[in-house]
């Protein structure tokens, strides 16, 4: 049973998750631009790839923006977390094997030490994020059930990965959980806060376009 | 009951109450649906979906810092307090709408500082403006600012000034100026002038000396300029802040039309922040202009031109050390901070900076129409900007006795802060000091 589920989740299930993610993203972006054309002429008029990219870069490069310098801890931890969450799905050896076996992508593979370190750092970062959410008054105030669920799912994803990787007792179950959680998270990207992955270039980009192009001021 | 709820009940405003007396949930829902689904930019939903509730914008807001980090005053906290209850689909009561109005109109200056601090670029000021738009359409607007908007609508100026009173004021100021410079005149309706000079309603009403000073500066600099003698002389705009965009459009159209009728080359605006935002950035868009149809020059740029091109001469720089408050509408609104410092450098010996400054300045707390919400909310406003008081005190400790700010609203906001926190400082416009130090 778990074998069929495993096969499904790494095969058709994964493809389905990817398809939902892509279709959902395209749908959301399509809807966004359809409404932009109808309702927000200013967006198209003022959006500038130059100023958008400038602003996005200054906000992504750690310690380039004033706020990232004011919060060095958060900047460091969040950079490491994002590095882990973006690279591990592609370059962790087991993932890379799955990807190349299914003929989707042929990618270089991280040495074990790199992926292990990133995964452990990822868990630590998630604990830090959860700590902030629970302990900092302003973050707790704006946190909703969905925010906790999202963090929880990411924790399950990372810790089950480590569990399976180090073959601790019950690792088969752990890897199944990992794969299910991964697929669910991929599929949920367009419909949850994870949508910041594709909205960020639009939202930060538009802010950068207005500040840079219209108001002639830097915005980082 | 939380502390922030108590504040809401304290807020006693007859404009809000009058609107709420007609409360009809079905109608309010229709308005919200119309604004969110039909009027608003899709950015609204993108912002709400993309905000990861990280709280990294909290410390960027002077309200949050000044209110001992009360989370209800953080940028994202304010969105939770005012916008989310209106669009959650749950029941909307008069209390919920009132709270939304109080938060949107009186706890956010739309200063856009937080937009520099959110990596994802969530535009909190835009989200708050959407709430104001909803409240405007529901008729739930604080009394004082609504009165100003009514004045705009009826008289095309902010202060219920009648057309003949405007002309009377100009003649009166011309007479005053002639005591000093007998040959001076204040040109009115001078077609084909290079510059149309426009001011905000409170200038003729409360600060008429600024008109006289401007006339002297123009005369000495040899500028070919004119005031309009008709409606369209007032460049201010509280409708942009109440959410009455239709009236905002009428106001800006009248302003541009007047300049075009007078066939001037450019509009020079007095020292005001919000009016600049309205003419340069917001109002022009509403009536379909990507950039204003006629070049708009803020007083800071204009003085910069006069001083760097030696059109006026400074006799002796002001010796008293000064500090400079950056009005957000011209720094985050138009990057004029370096020009302003060049102007200060020409007219003052010592500039002591407040920290942070330039595009990272803290708002004065008056902007976004908050000061125009009047006495019922004055206390909230002054308590909400203790950080500005601390900045001023630090500058004072380093020797600054004067704070310069080229914005009318900032003057109002800083005056209240200085008085409340007992800071011994004088507030001046750039033109006050130019007038004092220039060769006449
Ligand atoms: S607005 Fe930006 S900084 Fe503030 S909580 Fe949302 S994502 Fe974080
Ligand atoms: S007052 Fe300024 S910093 Fe605070 S929430 Fe409003 S726009 Fe953002
Ligand atoms: S009053 Fe001055 S500081 Fe305050 S918002 Fe306006 S321009 Fe900014």
XYZ file of C-alpha atoms and ligand atoms in Angstrom:
684
model
C 0.000 0.000 0.000
C 2.636 2.482 1.090
C 4.642 1.438 -1.944
C 1.851 2.270 -4.339
C 1.306 5.557 -2.525
C 5.022 6.250 -2.729
C 5.072 5.485 -6.414
C 2.016 7.652 -6.971
C 3.373 10.576 -4.973
C 6.727 10.567 -6.735
C 5.110 10.018 -10.118
C 1.667 11.132 -11.049
C 1.043 12.874 -7.697
C 4.112 15.010 -8.102
C 3.207 15.864 -11.661
C -0.285 16.719 -10.534
C 1.054 18.991 -7.786
C 3.309 20.689 -10.262
C 0.446 21.084 -12.714
C -1.831 22.583 -10.035
C 0.946 24.938 -9.016
C 1.633 26.080 -12.548
C -1.984 26.293 -13.620
C -2.922 28.098 -10.399
C -0.082 30.550 -10.802
C -0.967 31.219 -14.416
C -4.608 31.608 -13.454
C -3.801 34.075 -10.647
C -1.419 36.064 -12.810
C -3.862 36.006 -15.708
C -6.593 37.318 -13.449
C -4.244 39.958 -12.059
C -3.256 41.284 -15.454
C -6.778 41.077 -16.825
C -7.910 43.316 -13.982
C -4.860 45.535 -14.312
C -5.769 46.232 -17.926
C -9.333 47.005 -16.926
C -8.822 48.850 -13.652
C -5.286 50.011 -13.113
C -3.893 51.872 -16.076
C -1.344 53.395 -13.704
C 0.231 49.995 -13.129
C 1.020 49.458 -16.790
C 1.934 53.090 -17.323
C 4.378 53.334 -14.462
C 5.811 49.836 -14.281
C 9.449 50.099 -15.219
C 11.648 47.020 -15.520
C 14.704 49.054 -14.639
C 13.369 50.540 -11.407
C 11.519 47.338 -10.532
C 14.677 45.264 -10.845
C 16.681 47.827 -8.912
C 14.244 47.752 -6.031
C 13.897 43.961 -6.043
C 17.660 43.523 -6.015
C 18.215 45.949 -3.162
C 15.541 44.191 -1.149
C 16.838 40.697 -1.906
C 20.550 41.243 -1.377
C 21.103 40.753 2.353
C 22.021 43.965 4.176
C 21.483 46.178 1.137
C 18.252 47.673 2.432
C 18.049 49.722 5.611
C 15.525 47.366 7.178
C 17.712 44.341 6.536
C 20.545 46.122 8.325
C 18.291 47.029 11.233
C 17.334 43.355 11.670
C 20.593 41.457 11.126
C 19.366 38.280 12.839
C 16.223 38.012 10.784
C 18.097 38.906 7.605
C 20.685 36.185 8.129
C 18.225 33.529 9.157
C 15.720 34.327 6.480
C 18.423 34.344 3.799
C 19.644 30.924 4.894
C 16.095 29.610 5.009
C 15.327 30.845 1.521
C 18.597 29.448 0.224
C 17.640 26.059 1.667
C 14.061 26.052 0.501
C 14.947 27.131 -3.029
C 17.990 24.935 -3.630
C 17.242 21.707 -1.766
C 14.251 20.660 -3.887
C 16.469 20.823 -6.941
C 19.996 19.967 -5.918
C 19.643 17.548 -2.997
C 20.977 14.298 -4.465
C 17.869 12.165 -3.894
C 15.676 14.845 -5.477
C 18.043 15.241 -8.373
C 17.945 11.472 -8.948
C 14.137 11.506 -8.949
C 14.088 14.445 -11.314
C 16.546 12.937 -13.753
C 14.908 9.478 -13.545
C 11.620 10.991 -14.546
C 13.364 12.846 -17.325
C 12.235 16.276 -16.055
C 15.510 17.979 -15.275
C 19.171 16.987 -15.163
C 20.859 19.002 -12.444
C 24.130 18.966 -10.555
C 23.900 17.454 -7.068
C 24.891 18.980 -3.744
C 27.480 17.031 -1.733
C 25.753 15.443 1.287
C 27.409 17.795 3.726
C 25.959 20.812 1.950
C 22.420 19.496 1.777
C 22.539 18.174 5.345
C 23.719 21.507 6.672
C 21.129 23.413 4.696
C 18.345 21.120 5.891
C 19.346 21.429 9.543
C 19.663 25.208 9.131
C 16.231 25.212 7.514
C 14.675 23.503 10.541
C 16.435 25.914 12.874
C 15.180 28.851 10.816
C 11.633 27.531 10.930
C 11.865 27.201 14.711
C 13.050 30.802 14.830
C 10.148 31.939 12.645
C 7.691 30.054 14.825
C 9.285 31.591 17.914
C 8.840 35.078 16.463
C 5.238 34.339 15.584
C 4.458 33.113 19.065
C 6.549 35.478 21.135
C 6.727 38.842 19.381
C 3.582 40.788 20.142
C 3.317 42.522 16.783
C 3.862 39.338 14.797
C 1.436 37.355 16.957
C -1.176 40.089 16.508
C -1.216 39.742 12.720
C -0.753 35.960 12.578
C -3.693 33.908 11.383
C -4.376 30.192 11.582
C -3.106 29.840 8.018
C 0.249 31.326 8.983
C 0.727 28.738 11.719
C -0.427 25.938 9.425
C 2.023 27.002 6.755
C 4.927 27.111 9.168
C 3.796 23.782 10.618
C 3.703 22.176 7.176
C 7.155 23.461 6.367
C 8.421 22.046 9.648
C 6.912 18.677 8.821
C 8.512 18.879 5.395
C 11.987 19.641 6.678
C 12.014 17.376 9.707
C 10.585 14.373 7.836
C 13.290 14.957 5.240
C 16.022 14.757 7.847
C 14.346 11.763 9.450
C 14.329 9.894 6.188
C 17.776 11.056 5.194
C 19.391 9.705 8.366
C 17.297 6.553 8.185
C 16.023 6.833 11.723
C 13.402 4.246 12.777
C 10.279 4.547 10.663
C 12.127 6.386 7.927
C 9.972 4.873 5.201
C 6.917 6.482 6.723
C 8.886 9.702 7.195
C 9.829 9.795 3.541
C 6.230 9.195 2.567
C 5.141 12.065 4.822
C 7.867 14.209 3.326
C 6.765 13.518 -0.207
C 3.089 14.135 0.561
C 3.875 17.374 2.410
C 6.117 18.504 -0.442
C 3.464 17.848 -3.048
C 0.797 19.590 -0.987
C 3.013 22.615 -0.485
C 3.864 22.822 -4.165
C 0.196 22.627 -5.099
C -0.739 25.258 -2.510
C 1.691 27.911 -3.761
C -0.806 29.955 -5.789
C -3.503 29.794 -3.125
C -1.626 30.669 0.053
C 0.898 33.228 1.286
C 3.438 31.228 -0.678
C 2.084 33.225 -3.603
C 4.620 35.854 -2.571
C 6.999 33.766 -4.703
C 5.357 35.076 -7.869
C 3.675 38.221 -6.544
C 6.882 39.686 -5.124
C 8.283 40.793 -8.490
C 4.971 42.522 -9.111
C 4.430 44.124 -5.713
C 8.020 45.122 -4.916
C 8.561 45.818 -8.595
C 5.642 48.206 -8.743
C 6.738 49.946 -5.548
C 10.207 50.323 -7.048
C 8.751 51.632 -10.301
C 6.685 54.284 -8.552
C 9.390 55.359 -6.136
C 12.137 55.281 -8.742
C 10.346 56.385 -11.876
C 7.689 58.770 -10.620
C 8.981 60.016 -7.301
C 12.663 59.861 -8.108
C 13.680 58.437 -4.778
C 15.329 55.225 -3.700
C 13.110 52.823 -1.834
C 15.313 50.521 0.222
C -11.512 44.725 26.277
C -8.167 45.634 24.855
C -6.588 49.012 25.193
C -7.078 49.816 21.526
C -10.813 49.161 21.720
C -11.090 51.610 24.589
C -9.557 54.286 22.422
C -12.158 53.709 19.764
C -15.028 54.264 22.142
C -13.321 57.429 23.329
C -13.360 58.739 19.768
C -16.366 60.972 19.740
C -16.852 62.620 16.396
C -20.077 64.008 15.072
C -19.193 63.324 11.437
C -18.645 59.642 12.111
C -21.750 59.447 14.280
C -23.935 61.201 11.719
C -22.864 58.750 9.035
C -23.331 55.771 11.329
C -26.847 56.912 12.254
C -27.843 55.954 8.701
C -26.030 52.604 8.861
C -27.529 49.924 6.659
C -25.495 46.746 6.465
C -26.767 45.729 3.035
C -25.763 49.086 1.603
C -22.364 49.003 3.264
C -21.769 45.546 1.805
C -22.713 46.745 -1.660
C -20.262 49.622 -1.326
C -17.467 47.352 -0.147
C -18.099 44.935 -2.976
C -18.106 47.747 -5.500
C -14.859 49.226 -4.197
C -13.005 45.943 -3.777
C -14.237 44.152 -6.888
C -14.737 46.989 -9.323
C -12.789 50.082 -8.338
C -9.670 48.931 -6.608
C -6.525 47.865 -8.356
C -5.861 44.106 -8.358
C -2.820 45.076 -6.331
C -5.181 45.118 -3.354
C -5.705 41.353 -3.492
C -2.091 40.733 -4.441
C -0.932 42.654 -1.352
C -3.278 40.777 0.930
C -2.251 37.454 -0.508
C 1.455 38.189 -0.518
C 1.865 39.753 2.942
C 3.526 36.987 4.953
C 2.622 38.579 8.301
C 6.262 38.855 9.262
C 5.933 42.130 11.155
C 9.124 43.508 9.640
C 7.297 46.709 8.788
C 6.249 47.370 12.407
C 9.277 49.384 13.450
C 9.004 51.603 10.387
C 5.838 53.269 11.621
C 6.074 56.197 14.011
C 2.674 55.341 15.480
C 3.809 51.874 16.465
C 7.089 53.115 17.926
C 5.441 55.998 19.738
C 2.634 53.851 21.156
C 5.063 51.610 23.030
C 4.913 49.030 20.259
C 1.192 48.437 20.617
C 0.680 45.954 17.763
C -2.616 47.557 16.758
C -0.547 50.521 15.528
C 1.851 48.569 13.320
C 1.254 48.940 9.583
C 0.086 45.364 9.065
C -1.758 45.575 12.398
C -3.731 48.547 11.143
C -4.699 46.660 8.001
C -5.928 43.868 10.243
C -7.886 46.369 12.311
C -9.570 48.275 9.510
C -9.560 46.476 6.164
C -9.808 42.789 7.028
C -13.051 43.004 9.056
C -14.724 44.750 6.124
C -13.783 42.125 3.554
C -13.865 38.974 5.682
C -17.457 38.230 4.735
C -18.507 38.255 8.395
C -21.226 40.506 9.779
C -20.453 44.228 9.646
C -21.783 46.312 12.512
C -21.698 50.093 13.024
C -18.943 49.538 15.608
C -16.805 47.689 13.048
C -17.270 50.426 10.459
C -16.508 53.116 13.028
C -13.343 51.383 14.085
C -12.300 51.030 10.440
C -12.869 54.754 9.894
C -11.001 55.794 13.034
C -8.014 53.616 12.205
C -7.913 54.572 8.523
C -8.403 58.314 8.982
C -6.539 58.980 12.188
C -3.841 56.344 12.700
C -2.075 56.364 9.367
C -0.511 59.369 7.681
C -0.277 57.558 4.327
C 3.364 58.565 4.562
C 4.554 55.408 2.747
C 7.544 54.974 4.998
C 6.570 51.356 5.640
C 6.725 50.649 1.904
C 10.491 51.097 2.109
C 10.678 48.523 4.858
C 8.571 45.683 3.461
C 10.677 43.460 1.243
C 7.568 42.292 -0.559
C 6.553 45.856 -1.386
C 3.141 45.753 0.267
C 1.703 49.263 -0.043
C -0.016 49.713 3.305
C -0.924 53.317 2.512
C -2.831 52.082 -0.523
C -4.718 49.526 1.549
C -5.618 52.193 4.100
C -6.764 54.501 1.282
C -9.128 51.788 0.100
C -10.723 51.741 3.561
C -11.052 55.524 3.432
C -12.726 55.260 0.043
C -15.230 52.775 1.469
C -15.882 55.022 4.477
C -16.339 58.048 2.232
C -18.921 56.226 0.138
C -20.659 55.121 3.354
C -20.691 58.737 4.541
C -18.657 57.852 7.631
C -15.929 60.497 7.659
C -14.609 62.568 10.579
C -16.453 65.858 10.780
C -13.582 68.327 10.425
C -11.967 66.810 7.365
C -15.369 66.322 5.749
C -16.071 70.004 6.280
C -12.836 70.795 4.454
C -13.830 68.460 1.632
C -17.199 70.206 1.468
C -15.420 73.529 1.183
C -13.318 72.154 -1.672
C -16.434 70.961 -3.403
C -18.334 74.241 -3.021
C -15.580 76.858 -3.335
C -12.627 74.988 -4.883
C -10.543 75.950 -1.886
C -9.973 74.425 1.493
C -11.147 77.252 3.741
C -14.526 78.482 2.468
C -12.766 81.553 1.040
C -15.035 83.477 -1.312
C -13.726 84.572 -4.705
C -13.617 88.263 -3.709
C -11.901 87.482 -0.405
C -9.037 85.878 -2.314
C -8.552 89.024 -4.398
C -8.913 91.247 -1.305
C -6.181 89.295 0.406
C -3.832 89.718 -2.554
C -4.438 93.498 -2.664
C -3.968 93.738 1.083
C -0.668 91.865 0.913
C 0.416 94.029 -2.003
C -0.176 97.118 0.103
C 1.818 95.653 2.984
C 4.689 94.803 0.668
C 4.684 98.263 -0.834
C 5.633 99.738 2.530
C 8.924 97.958 2.102
C 9.286 98.018 -1.681
C 7.151 100.824 -3.121
C 7.435 99.569 -6.686
C 6.288 96.016 -5.969
C 3.087 94.554 -7.331
C 1.372 91.228 -6.942
C 0.423 90.269 -10.480
C -3.003 88.699 -10.880
C -4.348 87.089 -14.069
C -1.224 88.066 -15.974
C -1.599 85.977 -19.123
C 1.573 84.537 -20.638
C 3.626 84.797 -17.446
C 6.395 82.262 -16.977
C 5.141 81.106 -13.595
C 1.712 80.616 -12.088
C 2.189 80.631 -8.351
C -0.341 78.549 -6.464
C -0.806 78.213 -2.722
C -3.006 76.308 -0.302
C -6.194 77.720 1.207
C -4.765 78.367 4.679
C -2.171 80.824 3.267
C -4.588 83.713 2.621
C -6.577 82.745 5.708
C -3.897 82.280 8.387
C -0.447 82.856 6.956
C -0.925 85.792 4.602
C 2.615 87.002 5.287
C 3.797 84.098 3.115
C 2.096 85.671 0.118
C 3.881 88.921 0.777
C 7.210 87.168 1.244
C 6.718 85.220 -1.987
C 5.982 88.471 -3.827
C 9.203 90.025 -2.544
C 11.236 86.960 -3.508
C 9.664 86.862 -6.994
C 10.239 90.587 -7.475
C 13.884 90.445 -6.432
C 14.524 87.379 -8.568
C 12.968 89.100 -11.565
C 10.454 86.319 -12.198
C 7.621 86.918 -14.625
C 4.839 85.452 -12.533
C 1.173 85.634 -11.725
C -1.467 84.547 -9.272
C -4.737 83.324 -10.735
C -7.625 85.630 -9.889
C -10.155 82.831 -10.191
C -10.938 79.457 -8.693
C -8.040 77.147 -9.271
C -5.650 79.242 -7.160
C -5.759 76.718 -4.318
C -3.633 73.638 -4.981
C -4.568 71.805 -1.789
C -6.715 68.710 -1.669
C -8.274 67.033 1.324
C -10.626 65.060 -0.927
C -7.680 62.890 -1.936
C -7.506 61.923 1.731
C -11.194 61.522 2.535
C -11.570 59.159 -0.430
C -13.670 61.566 -2.473
C -11.769 61.038 -5.706
C -14.451 62.590 -7.879
C -13.982 65.956 -6.148
C -10.219 65.495 -6.197
C -10.464 65.208 -9.978
C -12.559 68.379 -10.212
C -10.065 70.286 -8.068
C -7.011 69.232 -10.023
C -8.718 69.869 -13.323
C -9.590 73.394 -12.194
C -5.992 73.946 -11.128
C -4.463 72.753 -14.406
C -7.152 74.454 -16.487
C -6.359 77.749 -14.781
C -2.660 77.445 -15.591
C -3.446 76.525 -19.190
C -5.894 79.439 -19.500
C -3.188 81.778 -18.222
C -0.759 80.284 -20.773
C 2.029 79.986 -18.212
C 5.063 77.755 -18.684
C 4.972 76.149 -15.266
C 3.202 76.056 -11.942
C 5.327 76.885 -8.912
C 3.766 75.695 -5.679
C 4.241 77.143 -2.227
C 5.788 75.111 0.578
C 3.239 72.347 0.957
C 3.616 68.590 0.929
C 0.187 67.116 0.460
C -0.801 69.623 -2.239
C 2.302 68.615 -4.137
C 1.317 64.953 -3.852
C -2.116 65.782 -5.161
C -0.949 67.887 -8.102
C 2.190 65.939 -8.970
C 1.243 62.352 -8.291
C -2.351 61.533 -7.411
C -4.813 64.042 -8.854
C -3.183 64.174 -12.275
C -3.491 60.388 -12.574
C -7.140 60.484 -11.675
C -7.897 62.805 -14.549
C -5.798 60.743 -16.902
C -2.436 62.486 -17.012
C 0.624 60.325 -16.587
C 2.561 63.402 -15.605
C 0.971 66.765 -14.905
C -0.011 68.542 -18.140
C 2.133 71.486 -17.161
C 5.452 71.274 -15.277
C 4.987 71.377 -11.514
C 7.766 72.926 -9.483
C 7.743 72.637 -5.710
C 8.973 75.650 -3.731
C 12.099 73.698 -2.741
C 13.060 73.209 -6.398
C 12.190 76.802 -7.141
C 14.330 78.232 -4.329
C 17.096 75.872 -5.391
C 16.926 77.385 -8.865
C 16.903 80.966 -7.534
C 19.863 80.374 -5.230
C 22.069 78.235 -7.441
C 21.483 80.473 -10.451
C 22.161 83.547 -8.307
C 18.799 85.099 -9.040
C 18.666 86.267 -5.432
C 21.553 87.175 -3.180
C 21.875 86.211 0.451
C 23.264 89.046 2.577
C 24.272 87.041 5.556
C 23.406 83.466 6.384
C 21.266 82.781 9.432
C 23.589 82.143 12.363
C 21.121 80.247 14.540
C 21.681 76.485 14.111
C 18.760 74.804 12.392
C 17.505 71.309 11.833
C 15.466 70.178 8.847
C 12.314 68.077 8.897
C 11.861 66.246 5.586
C 8.203 66.390 4.540
C 7.416 62.877 3.317
C 5.354 64.096 0.412
C 8.346 65.792 -1.148
C 11.083 63.332 -0.127
C 9.411 59.957 -0.530
C 7.066 61.826 -2.855
C 9.652 63.434 -5.108
C 13.193 62.958 -3.856
C 13.712 66.637 -3.075
C 15.795 66.053 0.082
C 19.192 66.876 -1.402
C 17.923 70.036 -3.092
C 16.383 71.105 0.197
C 19.738 70.695 1.932
C 21.454 72.740 -0.746
C 18.906 75.498 -0.162
C 19.448 75.314 3.602
C 23.199 75.440 2.997
C 22.770 78.683 1.062
C 20.791 80.428 3.774
C 21.902 78.931 7.121
C 25.296 78.528 8.664
C 24.688 75.304 10.549
C 22.400 72.394 9.757
C 22.034 69.749 12.435
C 20.506 66.575 11.037
C 17.807 64.545 12.725
C 18.197 60.792 12.458
C 16.898 59.085 10.399
C 16.453 61.635 7.673
C 15.902 62.115 3.951
C 13.747 59.346 2.433
C 13.836 57.523 5.766
C 12.398 60.426 7.754
C 9.543 59.958 10.167
C 6.379 61.808 9.207
C 5.288 64.742 11.358
C 2.092 62.888 12.216
C -0.146 65.498 10.632
C -0.067 64.176 7.100
C -2.567 62.108 5.193
C -5.324 64.386 6.429
C -4.864 63.254 10.035
C -4.460 66.803 11.381
C -7.519 67.806 9.391
C -9.603 65.342 11.397
C -9.461 68.055 14.020
C -9.584 68.391 17.797
C -11.320 65.066 18.574
C -8.207 63.260 17.381
C -5.481 65.725 18.313
C -4.393 63.813 21.371
C -4.177 60.558 19.478
C -2.044 62.285 16.860
C 0.389 63.870 19.274
C 0.766 60.718 21.351
C 1.261 58.831 18.102
C 4.408 60.743 17.282
C 6.603 60.706 20.340
C 9.458 59.556 18.105
C 9.355 62.845 16.238
C 9.532 64.672 19.564
C 12.563 62.570 20.482
C 14.208 63.399 17.156
C 13.570 67.090 17.731
C 14.889 66.927 21.288
C 18.064 65.225 20.080
C 18.566 67.974 17.488
C 17.882 70.577 20.164
C 20.464 68.954 22.439
C 22.994 69.342 19.637
C 22.142 73.035 19.418
C 19.342 73.404 16.872
C 16.973 76.192 17.875
C 14.939 76.260 14.697
C 13.297 73.466 12.760
C 12.756 74.250 9.101
C 10.153 72.399 7.137
C 8.838 73.334 3.711
C 5.335 72.001 4.299
C 2.256 73.604 5.810
C 0.929 70.420 7.306
C 4.267 69.613 8.861
C 4.175 73.050 10.499
C 0.835 72.208 12.062
C 1.990 68.768 13.138
C 5.325 69.925 14.535
C 3.721 72.866 16.355
C 1.487 70.499 18.296
C 4.384 68.144 19.044
C 6.649 70.954 20.183
C 3.938 72.305 22.432
C 2.888 68.961 23.879
C 6.388 67.714 24.633
C 7.634 71.137 25.730
C 10.451 71.516 23.207
C 11.866 75.003 22.947
C 12.115 75.353 19.184
C 10.853 77.686 16.540
C 9.383 76.349 13.263
C 10.094 78.107 10.005
C 9.468 77.815 6.304
C 12.407 78.107 3.922
C 10.827 81.281 2.570
C 10.823 82.823 6.075
C 14.587 82.475 6.216
C 15.195 83.386 2.567
C 13.164 86.547 3.140
C 15.070 87.312 6.347
C 18.523 86.783 4.859
C 18.232 87.994 1.263
C 19.251 91.326 -0.104
C 16.156 93.452 -0.637
S 3.420 44.354 5.054
Fe 5.368 43.439 4.450
S 6.707 43.709 6.221
Fe 4.626 44.073 6.918
S 3.929 42.116 7.694
Fe 3.308 42.183 5.556
S 4.964 41.248 4.433
Fe 5.761 41.698 6.470
S 1.689 56.122 9.051
Fe 3.174 55.804 7.427
S 4.504 54.183 8.209
Fe 2.651 54.169 9.447
S 1.306 52.676 8.446
Fe 0.783 54.665 7.614
S 2.003 54.842 5.776
Fe 2.914 53.205 6.965
S 2.526 66.801 6.841
Fe 4.590 66.798 6.193
S 5.606 65.083 7.213
Fe 3.522 64.889 7.498
S 2.766 63.629 5.800
Fe 2.620 65.681 5.030
S 4.499 66.063 4.137
Fe 4.706 64.247 5.419
